[in-house]
Amino acid sequence: PQDFHLRQKHFLFMPTPQNLYRASLNSLETNLHPELFLRIHRAYIIQVNYITNTQYLNNNKYEFTLANGQKLTSSRSYKEKIVDFLDNQ
């Protein structure tokens, strides 16, 4: 899979500058394969093969550690999607 990074909430950056895609994350989410990408927050969609660790924090929140060491915290409203994802791993 091709690497990419999500920045802010409306941009998808591919490895080269000419591959900039602008869309809302809601729109982007509908076009992504649900087994390869996971929405964990209104501002975050992550590529699942870059998840190296998942830890339950509290209050229905999870912390995801990515391959580059970055840590992202989920919001409570995505708990059901996250639990479904973890159960199918």
Tab-separated table of C-alpha atoms in Angstrom, residues 3-86:
chain	number	residue	atom	x	y	z
A	3	ASP	CA	2.089	5.658	2.263
A	4	PHE	CA	0.093	8.740	3.023
A	5	HIS	CA	-0.450	11.165	5.840
A	6	LEU	CA	-3.615	12.918	6.946
A	7	ARG	CA	-3.128	16.483	8.073
A	8	GLN	CA	-5.785	18.677	9.564
A	9	LYS	CA	-9.218	17.391	8.684
A	10	HIS	CA	-9.633	18.088	4.980
A	11	PHE	CA	-6.368	17.071	3.336
A	12	LEU	CA	-4.787	13.826	2.286
A	13	PHE	CA	-1.107	14.099	1.443
A	14	MET	CA	0.458	11.428	-0.738
A	15	PRO	CA	4.255	10.974	-0.918
A	16	THR	CA	4.685	13.491	-3.738
A	17	PRO	CA	3.296	17.059	-3.862
A	18	GLN	CA	1.393	16.517	-7.114
A	19	ASN	CA	-0.795	13.934	-5.363
A	20	LEU	CA	-2.738	16.298	-3.095
A	21	TYR	CA	-6.369	15.360	-2.617
A	22	ARG	CA	-8.779	17.745	-0.896
A	23	ALA	CA	-12.033	16.439	0.562
A	24	SER	CA	-13.854	16.196	3.854
A	25	LEU	CA	-12.928	13.138	5.888
A	26	ASN	CA	-16.545	11.988	5.725
A	27	SER	CA	-16.345	11.986	1.935
A	28	LEU	CA	-12.916	10.387	1.950
A	29	GLU	CA	-14.029	7.674	4.377
A	30	THR	CA	-16.792	6.506	2.033
A	31	ASN	CA	-14.193	5.928	-0.721
A	32	LEU	CA	-11.693	3.983	1.408
A	33	HIS	CA	-11.689	0.219	1.840
A	34	PRO	CA	-13.118	-0.432	5.338
A	35	GLU	CA	-10.753	-3.348	6.004
A	36	LEU	CA	-7.702	-1.174	5.298
A	37	PHE	CA	-8.684	2.085	6.990
A	38	LEU	CA	-10.220	2.863	10.368
A	39	ARG	CA	-11.946	6.057	11.457
A	40	ILE	CA	-11.066	6.674	15.112
A	41	HIS	CA	-11.932	10.361	15.503
A	42	ARG	CA	-13.657	13.078	13.514
A	43	ALA	CA	-10.170	14.282	12.567
A	44	TYR	CA	-8.403	10.914	12.068
A	45	ILE	CA	-8.605	8.044	9.626
A	46	ILE	CA	-5.713	5.627	9.939
A	47	GLN	CA	-4.328	2.946	7.663
A	48	VAL	CA	-4.638	-0.225	9.749
A	49	ASN	CA	-1.374	-1.834	8.641
A	50	TYR	CA	0.498	1.080	10.279
A	51	ILE	CA	-1.012	0.383	13.709
A	52	THR	CA	1.649	-1.171	15.940
A	53	ASN	CA	-0.203	-1.040	19.256
A	54	THR	CA	-3.678	-0.326	20.596
A	55	GLN	CA	-4.349	0.438	24.236
A	56	TYR	CA	-7.659	1.033	25.990
A	57	LEU	CA	-7.369	4.250	28.000
A	58	ASN	CA	-10.671	4.795	29.777
A	59	ASN	CA	-14.125	6.200	29.139
A	60	ASN	CA	-14.404	4.301	25.815
A	61	LYS	CA	-11.222	5.853	24.386
A	62	TYR	CA	-8.299	4.048	22.779
A	63	GLU	CA	-4.748	5.088	22.032
A	64	PHE	CA	-3.275	3.936	18.723
A	65	THR	CA	0.480	3.855	18.215
A	66	LEU	CA	1.535	4.048	14.583
A	67	ALA	CA	4.663	2.646	12.939
A	68	ASN	CA	6.324	6.077	13.014
A	69	GLY	CA	5.787	6.322	16.795
A	70	GLN	CA	2.941	8.824	16.570
A	71	LYS	CA	0.122	8.248	19.076
A	72	LEU	CA	-3.494	9.101	18.275
A	73	THR	CA	-6.390	8.998	20.719
A	74	SER	CA	-9.819	7.965	19.549
A	75	SER	CA	-13.025	9.700	20.463
A	76	ARG	CA	-15.815	7.924	22.317
A	77	SER	CA	-18.206	8.188	19.398
A	78	TYR	CA	-16.056	5.760	17.352
A	79	LYS	CA	-15.861	3.102	20.079
A	80	GLU	CA	-18.182	0.664	18.288
A	81	LYS	CA	-16.174	0.787	15.037
A	82	ILE	CA	-12.945	0.337	16.977
A	83	VAL	CA	-14.248	-2.624	18.977
A	84	ASP	CA	-15.488	-4.274	15.762
A	85	PHE	CA	-12.073	-3.731	14.198
A	86	LEU	CA	-10.220	-5.146	17.225
